[in-house]
Coordinates of C-alpha atoms in Angstrom, one line a residue:
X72 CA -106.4 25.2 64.9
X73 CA -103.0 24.9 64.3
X74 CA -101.2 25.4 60.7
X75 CA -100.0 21.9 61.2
X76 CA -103.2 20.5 61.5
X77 CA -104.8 22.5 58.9
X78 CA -105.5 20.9 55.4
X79 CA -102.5 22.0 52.6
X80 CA -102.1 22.8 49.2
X81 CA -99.1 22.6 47.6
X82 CA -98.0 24.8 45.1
X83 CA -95.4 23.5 42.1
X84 CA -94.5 26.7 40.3
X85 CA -92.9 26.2 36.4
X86 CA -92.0 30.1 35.9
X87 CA -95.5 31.8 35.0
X88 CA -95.9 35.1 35.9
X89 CA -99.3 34.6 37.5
X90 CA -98.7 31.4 39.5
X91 CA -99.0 34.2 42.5
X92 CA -102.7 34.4 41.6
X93 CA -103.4 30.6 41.9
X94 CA -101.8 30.9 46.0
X95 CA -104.4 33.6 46.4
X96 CA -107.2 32.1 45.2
X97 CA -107.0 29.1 47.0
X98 CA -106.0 31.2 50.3
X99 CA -109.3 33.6 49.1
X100 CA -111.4 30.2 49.7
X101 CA -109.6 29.6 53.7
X102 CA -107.4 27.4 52.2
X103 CA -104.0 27.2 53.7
X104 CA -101.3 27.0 50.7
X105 CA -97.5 27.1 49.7
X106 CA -95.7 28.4 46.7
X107 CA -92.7 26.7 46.1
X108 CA -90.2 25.8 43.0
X109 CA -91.3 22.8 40.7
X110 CA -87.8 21.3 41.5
X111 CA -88.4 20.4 45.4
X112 CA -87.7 16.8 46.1
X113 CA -90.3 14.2 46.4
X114 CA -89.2 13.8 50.0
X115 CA -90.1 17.6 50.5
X116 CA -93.2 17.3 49.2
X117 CA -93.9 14.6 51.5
X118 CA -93.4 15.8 54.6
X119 CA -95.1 18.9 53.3
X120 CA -98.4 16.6 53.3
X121 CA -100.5 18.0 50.9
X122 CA -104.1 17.5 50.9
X123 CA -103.8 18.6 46.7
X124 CA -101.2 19.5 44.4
X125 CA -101.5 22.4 42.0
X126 CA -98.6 22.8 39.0
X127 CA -98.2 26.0 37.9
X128 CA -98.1 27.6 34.1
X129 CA -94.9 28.5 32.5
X130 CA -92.8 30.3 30.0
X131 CA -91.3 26.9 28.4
X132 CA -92.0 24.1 25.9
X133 CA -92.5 21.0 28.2
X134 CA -90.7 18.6 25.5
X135 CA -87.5 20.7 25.3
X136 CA -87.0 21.9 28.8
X137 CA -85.5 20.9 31.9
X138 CA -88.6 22.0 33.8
X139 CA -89.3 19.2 35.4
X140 CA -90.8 18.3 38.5
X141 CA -90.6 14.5 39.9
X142 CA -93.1 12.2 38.7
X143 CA -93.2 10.2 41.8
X144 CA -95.8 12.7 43.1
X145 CA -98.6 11.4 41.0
X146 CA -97.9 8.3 43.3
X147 CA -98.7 10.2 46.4
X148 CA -102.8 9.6 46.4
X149 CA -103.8 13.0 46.4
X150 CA -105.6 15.1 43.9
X151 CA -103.2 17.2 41.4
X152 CA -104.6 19.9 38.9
X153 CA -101.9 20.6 36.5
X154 CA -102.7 24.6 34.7
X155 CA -100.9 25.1 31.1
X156 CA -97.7 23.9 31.1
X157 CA -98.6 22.2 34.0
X158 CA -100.9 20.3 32.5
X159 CA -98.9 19.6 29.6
X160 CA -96.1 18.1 31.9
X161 CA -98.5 16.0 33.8
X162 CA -99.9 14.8 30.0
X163 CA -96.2 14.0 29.3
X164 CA -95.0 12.3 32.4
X165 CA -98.0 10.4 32.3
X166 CA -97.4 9.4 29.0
X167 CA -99.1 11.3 26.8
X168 CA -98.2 13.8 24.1
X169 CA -97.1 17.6 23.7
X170 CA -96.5 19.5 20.6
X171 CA -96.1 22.7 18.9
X172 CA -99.4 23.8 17.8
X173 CA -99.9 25.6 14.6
X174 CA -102.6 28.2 16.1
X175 CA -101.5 30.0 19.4
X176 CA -103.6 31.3 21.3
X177 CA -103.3 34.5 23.7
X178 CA -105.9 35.9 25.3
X179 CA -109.8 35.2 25.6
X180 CA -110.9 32.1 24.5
X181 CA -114.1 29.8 24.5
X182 CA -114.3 25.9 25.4
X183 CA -117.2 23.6 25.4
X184 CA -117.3 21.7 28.5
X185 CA -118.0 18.2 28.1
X186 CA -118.0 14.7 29.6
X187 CA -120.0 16.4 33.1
X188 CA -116.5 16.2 35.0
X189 CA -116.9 17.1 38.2
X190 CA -114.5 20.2 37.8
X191 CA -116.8 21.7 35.5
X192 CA -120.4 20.2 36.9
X193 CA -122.6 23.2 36.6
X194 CA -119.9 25.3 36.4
X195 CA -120.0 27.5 33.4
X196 CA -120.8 30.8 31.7
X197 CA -123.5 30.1 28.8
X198 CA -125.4 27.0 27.7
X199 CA -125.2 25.9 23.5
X200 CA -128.2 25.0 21.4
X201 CA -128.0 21.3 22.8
X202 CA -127.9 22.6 26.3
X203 CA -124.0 21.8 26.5
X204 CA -122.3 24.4 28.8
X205 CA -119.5 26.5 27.6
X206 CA -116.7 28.2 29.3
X207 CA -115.2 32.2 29.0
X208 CA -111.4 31.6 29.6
X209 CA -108.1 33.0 29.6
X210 CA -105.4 31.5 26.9
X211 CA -101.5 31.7 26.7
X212 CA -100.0 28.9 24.9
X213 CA -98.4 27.9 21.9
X214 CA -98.0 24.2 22.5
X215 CA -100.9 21.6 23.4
X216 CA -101.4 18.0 24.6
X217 CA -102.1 16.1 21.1
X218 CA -102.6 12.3 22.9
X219 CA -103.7 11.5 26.3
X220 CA -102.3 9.5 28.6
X221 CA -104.2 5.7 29.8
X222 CA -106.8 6.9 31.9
X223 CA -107.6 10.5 31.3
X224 CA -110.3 11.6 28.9
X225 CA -111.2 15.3 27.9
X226 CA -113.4 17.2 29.8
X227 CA -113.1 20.9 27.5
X228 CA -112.5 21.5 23.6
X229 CA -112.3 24.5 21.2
X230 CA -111.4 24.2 17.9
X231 CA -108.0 25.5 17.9
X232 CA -107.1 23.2 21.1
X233 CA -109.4 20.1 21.0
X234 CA -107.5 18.8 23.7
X235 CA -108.3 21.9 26.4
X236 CA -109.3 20.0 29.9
X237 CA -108.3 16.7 30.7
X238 CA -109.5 14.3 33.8
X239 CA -108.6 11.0 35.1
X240 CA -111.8 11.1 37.6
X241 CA -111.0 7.7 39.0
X242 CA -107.4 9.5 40.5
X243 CA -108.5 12.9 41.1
X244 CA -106.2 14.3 38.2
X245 CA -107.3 16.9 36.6
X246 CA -105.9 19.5 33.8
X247 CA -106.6 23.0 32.2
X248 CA -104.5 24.6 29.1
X249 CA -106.6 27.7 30.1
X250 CA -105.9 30.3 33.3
X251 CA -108.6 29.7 36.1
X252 CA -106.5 31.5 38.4
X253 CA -106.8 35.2 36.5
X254 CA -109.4 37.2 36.0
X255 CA -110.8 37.2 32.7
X256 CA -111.3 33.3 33.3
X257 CA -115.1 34.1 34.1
X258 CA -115.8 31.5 36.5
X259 CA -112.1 30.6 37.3
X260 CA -112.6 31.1 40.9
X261 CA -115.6 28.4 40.9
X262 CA -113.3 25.9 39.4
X263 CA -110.5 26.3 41.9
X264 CA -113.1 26.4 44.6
X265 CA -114.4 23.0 43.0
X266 CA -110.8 21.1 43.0
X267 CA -109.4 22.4 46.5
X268 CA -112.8 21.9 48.1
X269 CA -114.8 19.5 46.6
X270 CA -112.5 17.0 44.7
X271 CA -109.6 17.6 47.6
X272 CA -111.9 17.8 50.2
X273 CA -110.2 20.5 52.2
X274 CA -111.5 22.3 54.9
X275 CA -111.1 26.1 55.0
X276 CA -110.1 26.5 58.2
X277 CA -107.3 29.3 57.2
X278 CA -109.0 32.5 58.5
X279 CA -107.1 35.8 59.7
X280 CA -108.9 35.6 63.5
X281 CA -108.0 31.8 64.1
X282 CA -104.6 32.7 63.0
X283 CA -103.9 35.6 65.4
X284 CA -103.4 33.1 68.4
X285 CA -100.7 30.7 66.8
X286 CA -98.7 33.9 65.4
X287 CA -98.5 35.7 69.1
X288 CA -97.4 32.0 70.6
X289 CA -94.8 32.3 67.5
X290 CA -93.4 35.6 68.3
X291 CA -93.3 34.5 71.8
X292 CA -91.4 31.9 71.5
X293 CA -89.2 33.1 69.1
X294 CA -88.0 35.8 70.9
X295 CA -88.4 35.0 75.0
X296 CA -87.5 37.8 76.7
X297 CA -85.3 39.9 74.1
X298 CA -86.4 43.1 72.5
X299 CA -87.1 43.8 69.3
X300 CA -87.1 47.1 66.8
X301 CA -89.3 47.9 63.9
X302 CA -89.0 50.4 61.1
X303 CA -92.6 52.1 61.3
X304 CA -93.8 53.5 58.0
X305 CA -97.8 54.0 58.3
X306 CA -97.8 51.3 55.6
X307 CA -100.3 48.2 55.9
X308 CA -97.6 46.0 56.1
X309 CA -95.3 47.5 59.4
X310 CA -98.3 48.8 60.8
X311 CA -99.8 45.6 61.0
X312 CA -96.3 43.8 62.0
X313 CA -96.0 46.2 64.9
X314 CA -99.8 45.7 65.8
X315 CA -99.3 42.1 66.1
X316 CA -95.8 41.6 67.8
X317 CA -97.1 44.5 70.7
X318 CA -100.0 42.3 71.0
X319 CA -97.6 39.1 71.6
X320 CA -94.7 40.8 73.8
X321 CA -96.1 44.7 74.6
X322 CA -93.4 47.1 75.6
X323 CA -90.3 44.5 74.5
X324 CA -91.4 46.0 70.9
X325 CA -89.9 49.9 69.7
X326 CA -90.9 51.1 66.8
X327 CA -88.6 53.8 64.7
X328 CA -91.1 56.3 62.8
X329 CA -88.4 58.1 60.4
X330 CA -90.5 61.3 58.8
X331 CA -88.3 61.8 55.7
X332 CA -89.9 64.3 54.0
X333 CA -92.2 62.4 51.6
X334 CA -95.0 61.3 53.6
X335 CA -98.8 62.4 52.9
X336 CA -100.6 64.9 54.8
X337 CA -100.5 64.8 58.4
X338 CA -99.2 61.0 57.8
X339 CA -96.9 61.7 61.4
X340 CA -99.6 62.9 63.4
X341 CA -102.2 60.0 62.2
X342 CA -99.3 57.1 63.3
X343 CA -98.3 58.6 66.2
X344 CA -101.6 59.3 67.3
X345 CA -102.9 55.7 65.9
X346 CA -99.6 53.8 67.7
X347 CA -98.3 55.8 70.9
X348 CA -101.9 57.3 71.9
X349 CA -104.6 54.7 70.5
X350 CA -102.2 51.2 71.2
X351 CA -99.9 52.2 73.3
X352 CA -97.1 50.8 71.4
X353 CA -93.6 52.4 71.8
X354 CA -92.9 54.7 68.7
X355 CA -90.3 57.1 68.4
X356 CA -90.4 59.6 66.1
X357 CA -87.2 60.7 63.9
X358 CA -87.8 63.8 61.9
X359 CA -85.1 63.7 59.2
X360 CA -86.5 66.4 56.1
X361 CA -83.7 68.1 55.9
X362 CA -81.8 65.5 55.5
X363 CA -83.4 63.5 53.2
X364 CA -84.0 66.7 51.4
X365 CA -79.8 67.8 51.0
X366 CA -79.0 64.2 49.8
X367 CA -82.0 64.1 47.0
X368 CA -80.7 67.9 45.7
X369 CA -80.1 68.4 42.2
X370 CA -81.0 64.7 41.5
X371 CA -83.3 63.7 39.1
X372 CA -83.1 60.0 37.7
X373 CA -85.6 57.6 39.4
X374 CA -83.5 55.0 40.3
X375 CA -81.0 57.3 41.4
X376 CA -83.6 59.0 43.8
X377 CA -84.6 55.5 45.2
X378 CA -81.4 54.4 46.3
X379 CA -80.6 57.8 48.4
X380 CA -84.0 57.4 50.2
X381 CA -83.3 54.0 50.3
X382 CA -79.5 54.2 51.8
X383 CA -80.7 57.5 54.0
X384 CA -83.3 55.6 55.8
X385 CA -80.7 52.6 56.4
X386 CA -78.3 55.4 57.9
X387 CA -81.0 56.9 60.4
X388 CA -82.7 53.6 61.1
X389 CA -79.2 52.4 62.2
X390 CA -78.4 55.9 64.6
X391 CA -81.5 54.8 66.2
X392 CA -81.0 51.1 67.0
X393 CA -77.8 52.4 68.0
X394 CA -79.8 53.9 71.0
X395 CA -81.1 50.5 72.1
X396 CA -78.5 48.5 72.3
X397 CA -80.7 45.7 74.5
X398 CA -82.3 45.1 70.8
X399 CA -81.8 41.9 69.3
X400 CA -84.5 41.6 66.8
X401 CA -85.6 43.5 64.1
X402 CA -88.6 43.3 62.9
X403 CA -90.0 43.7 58.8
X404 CA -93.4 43.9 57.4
X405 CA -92.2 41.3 54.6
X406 CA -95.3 39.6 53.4
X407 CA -95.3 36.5 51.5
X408 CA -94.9 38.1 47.5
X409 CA -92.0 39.4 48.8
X410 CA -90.5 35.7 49.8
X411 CA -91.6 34.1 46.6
X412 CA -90.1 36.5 44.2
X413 CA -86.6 36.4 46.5
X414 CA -87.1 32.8 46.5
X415 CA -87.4 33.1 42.5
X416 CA -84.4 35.4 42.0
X417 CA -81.9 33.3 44.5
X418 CA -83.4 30.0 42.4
X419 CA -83.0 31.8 38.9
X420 CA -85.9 29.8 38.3
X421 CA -88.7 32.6 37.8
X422 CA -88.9 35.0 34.6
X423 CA -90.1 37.8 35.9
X424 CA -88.6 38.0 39.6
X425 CA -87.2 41.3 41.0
X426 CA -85.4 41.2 44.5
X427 CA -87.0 42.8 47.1
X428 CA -86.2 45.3 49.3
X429 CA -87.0 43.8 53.1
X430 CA -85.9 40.3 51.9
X431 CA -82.1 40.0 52.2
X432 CA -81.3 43.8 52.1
X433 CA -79.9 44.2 55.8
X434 CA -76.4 46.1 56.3
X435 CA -74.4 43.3 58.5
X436 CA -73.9 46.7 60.6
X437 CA -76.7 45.9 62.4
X438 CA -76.2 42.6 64.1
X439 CA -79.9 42.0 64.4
X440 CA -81.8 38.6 64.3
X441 CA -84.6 39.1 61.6
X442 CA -88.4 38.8 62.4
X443 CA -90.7 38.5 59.5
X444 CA -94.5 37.6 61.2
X445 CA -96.4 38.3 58.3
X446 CA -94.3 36.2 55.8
X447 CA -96.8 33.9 54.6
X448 CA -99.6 36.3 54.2
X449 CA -100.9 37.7 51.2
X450 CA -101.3 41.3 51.3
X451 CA -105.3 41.0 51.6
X452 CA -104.7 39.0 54.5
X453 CA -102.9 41.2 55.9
X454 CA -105.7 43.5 55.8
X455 CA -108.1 41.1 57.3
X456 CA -105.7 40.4 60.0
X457 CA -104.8 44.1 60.6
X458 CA -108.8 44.4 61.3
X459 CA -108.8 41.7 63.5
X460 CA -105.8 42.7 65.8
X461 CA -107.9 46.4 66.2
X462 CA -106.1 48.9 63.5
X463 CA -108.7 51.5 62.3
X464 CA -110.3 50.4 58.5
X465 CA -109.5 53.7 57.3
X466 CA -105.7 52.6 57.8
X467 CA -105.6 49.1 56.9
X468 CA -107.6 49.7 53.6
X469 CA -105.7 52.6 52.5
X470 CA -104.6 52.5 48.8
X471 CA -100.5 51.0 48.7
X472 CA -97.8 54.1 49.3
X473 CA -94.8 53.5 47.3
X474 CA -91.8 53.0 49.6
X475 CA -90.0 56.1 48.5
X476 CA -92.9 58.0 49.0
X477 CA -93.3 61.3 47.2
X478 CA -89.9 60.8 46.0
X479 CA -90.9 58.6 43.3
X480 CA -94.2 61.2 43.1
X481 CA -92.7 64.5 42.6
X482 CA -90.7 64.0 39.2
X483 CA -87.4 65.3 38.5
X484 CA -85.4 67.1 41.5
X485 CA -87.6 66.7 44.9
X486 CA -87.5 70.1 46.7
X487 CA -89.5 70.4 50.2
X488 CA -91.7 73.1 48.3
X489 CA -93.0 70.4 45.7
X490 CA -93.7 67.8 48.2
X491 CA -95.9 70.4 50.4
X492 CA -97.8 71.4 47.3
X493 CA -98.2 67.5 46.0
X494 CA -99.3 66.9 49.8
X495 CA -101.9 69.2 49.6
X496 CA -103.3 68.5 46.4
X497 CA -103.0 64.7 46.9
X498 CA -105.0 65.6 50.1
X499 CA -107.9 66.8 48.1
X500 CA -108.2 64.3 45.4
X501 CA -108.5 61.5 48.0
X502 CA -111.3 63.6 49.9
X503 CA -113.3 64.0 47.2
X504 CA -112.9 60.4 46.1
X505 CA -114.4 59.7 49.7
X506 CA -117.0 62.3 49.2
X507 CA -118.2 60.7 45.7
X508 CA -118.2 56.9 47.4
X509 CA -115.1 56.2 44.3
X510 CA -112.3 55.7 47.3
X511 CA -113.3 52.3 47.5
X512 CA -114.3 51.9 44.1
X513 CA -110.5 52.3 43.0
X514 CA -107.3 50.4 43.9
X515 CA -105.1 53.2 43.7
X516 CA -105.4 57.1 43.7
X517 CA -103.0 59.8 43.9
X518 CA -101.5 62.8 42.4
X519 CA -98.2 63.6 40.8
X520 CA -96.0 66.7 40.7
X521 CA -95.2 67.6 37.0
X522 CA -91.9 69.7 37.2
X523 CA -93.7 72.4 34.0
X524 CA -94.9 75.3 34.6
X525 CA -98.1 76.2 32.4
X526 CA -99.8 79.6 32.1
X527 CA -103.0 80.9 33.1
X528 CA -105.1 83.2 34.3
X529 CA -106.9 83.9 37.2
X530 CA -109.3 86.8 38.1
X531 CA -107.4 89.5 35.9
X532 CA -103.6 88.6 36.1
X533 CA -101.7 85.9 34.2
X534 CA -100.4 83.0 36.2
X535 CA -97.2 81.2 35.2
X536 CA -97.6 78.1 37.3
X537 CA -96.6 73.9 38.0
X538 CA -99.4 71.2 37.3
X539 CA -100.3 68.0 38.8
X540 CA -101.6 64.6 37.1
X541 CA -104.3 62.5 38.8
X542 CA -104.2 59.0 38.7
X543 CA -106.7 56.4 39.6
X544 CA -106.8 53.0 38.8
X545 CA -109.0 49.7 39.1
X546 CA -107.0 46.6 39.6
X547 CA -107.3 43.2 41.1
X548 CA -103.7 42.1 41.1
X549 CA -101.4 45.3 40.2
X550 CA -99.9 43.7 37.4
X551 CA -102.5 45.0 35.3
X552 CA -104.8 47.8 35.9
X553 CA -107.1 49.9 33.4
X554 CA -107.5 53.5 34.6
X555 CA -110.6 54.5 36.3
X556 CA -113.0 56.5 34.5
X557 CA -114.4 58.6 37.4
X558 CA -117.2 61.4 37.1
X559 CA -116.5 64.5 35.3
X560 CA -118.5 66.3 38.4
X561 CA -115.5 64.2 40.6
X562 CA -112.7 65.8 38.1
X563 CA -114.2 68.9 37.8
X564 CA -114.7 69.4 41.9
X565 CA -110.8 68.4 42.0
X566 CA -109.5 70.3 40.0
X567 CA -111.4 73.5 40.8
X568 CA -110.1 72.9 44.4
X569 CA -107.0 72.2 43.8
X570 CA -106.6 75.3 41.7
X571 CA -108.3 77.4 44.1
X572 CA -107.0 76.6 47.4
X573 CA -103.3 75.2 46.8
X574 CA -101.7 78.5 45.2
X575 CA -98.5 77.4 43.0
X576 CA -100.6 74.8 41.3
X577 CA -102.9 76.3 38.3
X578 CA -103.5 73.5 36.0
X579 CA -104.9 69.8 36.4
X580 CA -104.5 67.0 34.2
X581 CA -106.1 63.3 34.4
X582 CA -104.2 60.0 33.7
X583 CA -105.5 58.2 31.3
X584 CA -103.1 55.1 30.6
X585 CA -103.7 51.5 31.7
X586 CA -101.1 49.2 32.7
X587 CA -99.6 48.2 30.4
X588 CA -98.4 49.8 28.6
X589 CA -97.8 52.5 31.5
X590 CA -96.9 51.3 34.7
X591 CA -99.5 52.7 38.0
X592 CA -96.4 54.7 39.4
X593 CA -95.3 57.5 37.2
X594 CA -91.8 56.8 38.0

């Protein structure tokens, strides 16, 4: 099936910071969707062709702002759920009413459903003394919808918002002040299911193996005859790129494998082996320590350290492409996150954007078209599909690697030495994780090179040695995590192994923050 043929959702976004979360739950049900601004034009959103409409939380009041999407697309016949501020803008332009409420609420709430909608039918999490069904949810809003519009009646109350779900059965509109898309909305999932499914009636047809075929006809097209150039990492997302463009034009694909330095244990050996040997794909393999390792001397500030990886791997990326001067493409691993928070920093629109690094970051130097075939996928996807095109689970499931690598891992100064003894212990603590089934069980594991020294004493000498923190974390999104609370046998096997068998290392510690307030990455 064909993406044009596949049933759409469209996405309006009003500025939340979770309007991300909606795009992958709908895509989590093999729902083909979009992410775009609330400001599009009517006649976008019409040759779009939506199957639904979804409109997005945000940050503003409705009744003060300029966030406003075009009304005319409540006159286009298709379903439209409207989520917080999307709801209250749907209650306004409808004609309805928003105001400043005089109790806020942020964070868990409870609604009784009411009114057997069919967004809620037999959706919900307990049942009252009168058999009514009521609703865990998530809450973050200070205004509400005080009158309805003609034709809606409400479908979810609590007593600080009395007005919490609103329908209009009879034209498949359909409100929520709460958050189905996150989390801690207990059934949130069921209810997104319900609208893009059931009341839109689309057909989940969007599946990583049916989408392999239209992607390799893409690349093929797209690029004929030319060659093209990748920047290899052992990340999901290249790894996957490569995988699929050498599916759709073979040896007309080189990959650039640039071993900096600040890669995990045997990280090389495992792509090479993986690409060249396993795929047969065209890799060649740059090893630039040293001089990674001269630029990042005597520096210590994050940001600082970032930028110097960042600007080294630009400078031997470019030598290399400089040996293939047939190349016309280059090829990225940008995934679709990565486009909708570019999009949101080029609009201004977006609160909480940053500007990513393989969106709009090319030196002009380089003269190189740009391909980008994972663009529209969601990093999960990308899994799936790396699975499907033949990658090794171990690889495509691997917990995310910061782009700097151990840069951002070893704190303070990065010296060769530190890395080495972070690679080894980082080796461990991801063993034992597999050996205690918790590898899976966590999002994100890893150690961290503390640049003290702590003393200690092993058989009858005194040790002055560094220390490494653990980290491990259980997260569904990354933008919040809560640290993992793993077995002290775990902990206590790490840390007696690291001690024993990396020598330079003689104390352990365990990470015990949850994002927020810390962030996952140390640095």
């Amino acid at each position: 099936m064909t993406q044009q043929a596949l049933d759409k959702v469209l996405i309006l976004d009003f500025g939340s910071q979770v309007t991300q979360l909606i795009a992958r739950r709908v895509r989590e049900a093999h729902v083909y969707c979009e992410l775009h601004s609330f400001d599009v034009s009517i006649d976008f959103i019409k040759a779009f062709n939506p199957k639904a409409i979804i409109l997005s939380g945000g940050p503003n009041s409705v009744y003060e702002s300029d966030y406003q999407a075009d009304p005319k697309l409540f006159e286009l016949g298709v379903p439209v759920l409207g989520i917080c501020y999307g709801m209250q803008w749907m209650a306004q332009a409808l004609g309805g009413q928003v105001e400043a409420g005089k109790v806020r609420e942020f964070g868990f709430a409870e609604i009784r459903a009411h009114g057997h909608s069919k967004l809620f039918n037999a959706i919900e999490d307990r049942k009252g003394d009168n058999g009514e069904g009521y609703l865990e949810v998530w809450m973050s809003h200070g205004d509400k919808v005080t009158a309805l519009p003609q034709g809606f009646s409400v479908i979810g109350e609590n007593a600080a918002c009395p007005i919490a779900a609103i329908a209009d059965e009879a034209r498949g509109f359909y409100a929520v002040q709460f958050h189905p898309e996150v989390t801690h909305t207990l059934k949130g999932r069921d209810m997104l299911n319900r609208f893009v499914l059931d009341i839109a009636g689309c057909q989940p047809g969007w599946t990583m193996p049916n989408y392999i075929e239209q992607a390799v006809a893409r690349i093929r097209e797209q690029v004929g005859s030319d060659e093209v150039i990748l920047g290899l990492s052992g990340g999901v997302d290249s790894s996957v790129a490569a995988a699929l463009i050498h599916r759709a034009i073979g040896d007309q694909l080189t990959c650039v494998f640039v071993d900096n330095g600040l890669l995990r244990l045997n990280e090389g050996e495992q792509v090479m082996n993986i690409f060249n040997k396993h795929l047969g794909v065209k890799v060649i393999h740059v090893n630039a320590t040293e001089q990674f390792m001269g630029h990042l001397a005597g520096v210590s500030d994050p940001e600082a350290k970032r930028k110097i990886i960042g600007r080294e791997f630009v400078e031997v990326f470019q030598a290399e492409s400089a040996k293939l001067p047939s190349a016309k493409w280059l090829a990225q691993g940008t995934i679709y996150p990565d486009v909708i928070e570019s999009a949101g920093a080029k609009t201004g629109k977006a609160h909480t954007i940053k500007s990513h690094h393989n969106v709009g970051g090319l030196p002009d130097t380089l003269k190189l078209q740009l391909l980008e075939p994972l663009r529209e996928l969601f990093k999960d996807e990308v899994r799936e599909l790396g699975v499907a095109l033949g990658l090794p689970h171990e690889m495509v499931y691997r917990h995310p690697f910061p782009g700097p690598g151990l840069g951002v891992r070893v704190l303070g100064e990065v010296k060769k030495e530190y890395c080495d003894l972070l690679r080894r212990a980082d080796a461990i603590f991801i063993d034992e994780l597999h050996a205690f089934d918790w590898y899976d069980k966590t999002s994100q594991a890893f150690a961290v090179f503390l640049p003290v020294k702590s003393v200690g004493v092993m058989g009858d000498g005194r040790t002055y040695e560094y220390v490494v923190a653990l980290r491990a974390v259980c997260t569904s999104d990354f933008m919040t995590a809560k640290w993992a609370e793993l077995p002290y046998e775990l902990l206590g096997k790490v840390s007696n192994r690291i001690i024993n068998e990396v020598r330079g290392i003689n104390r352990v510690v365990y990470d015990v923050s949850g994002k927020p307030p810390a962030t996952i990455e140390w640095e």
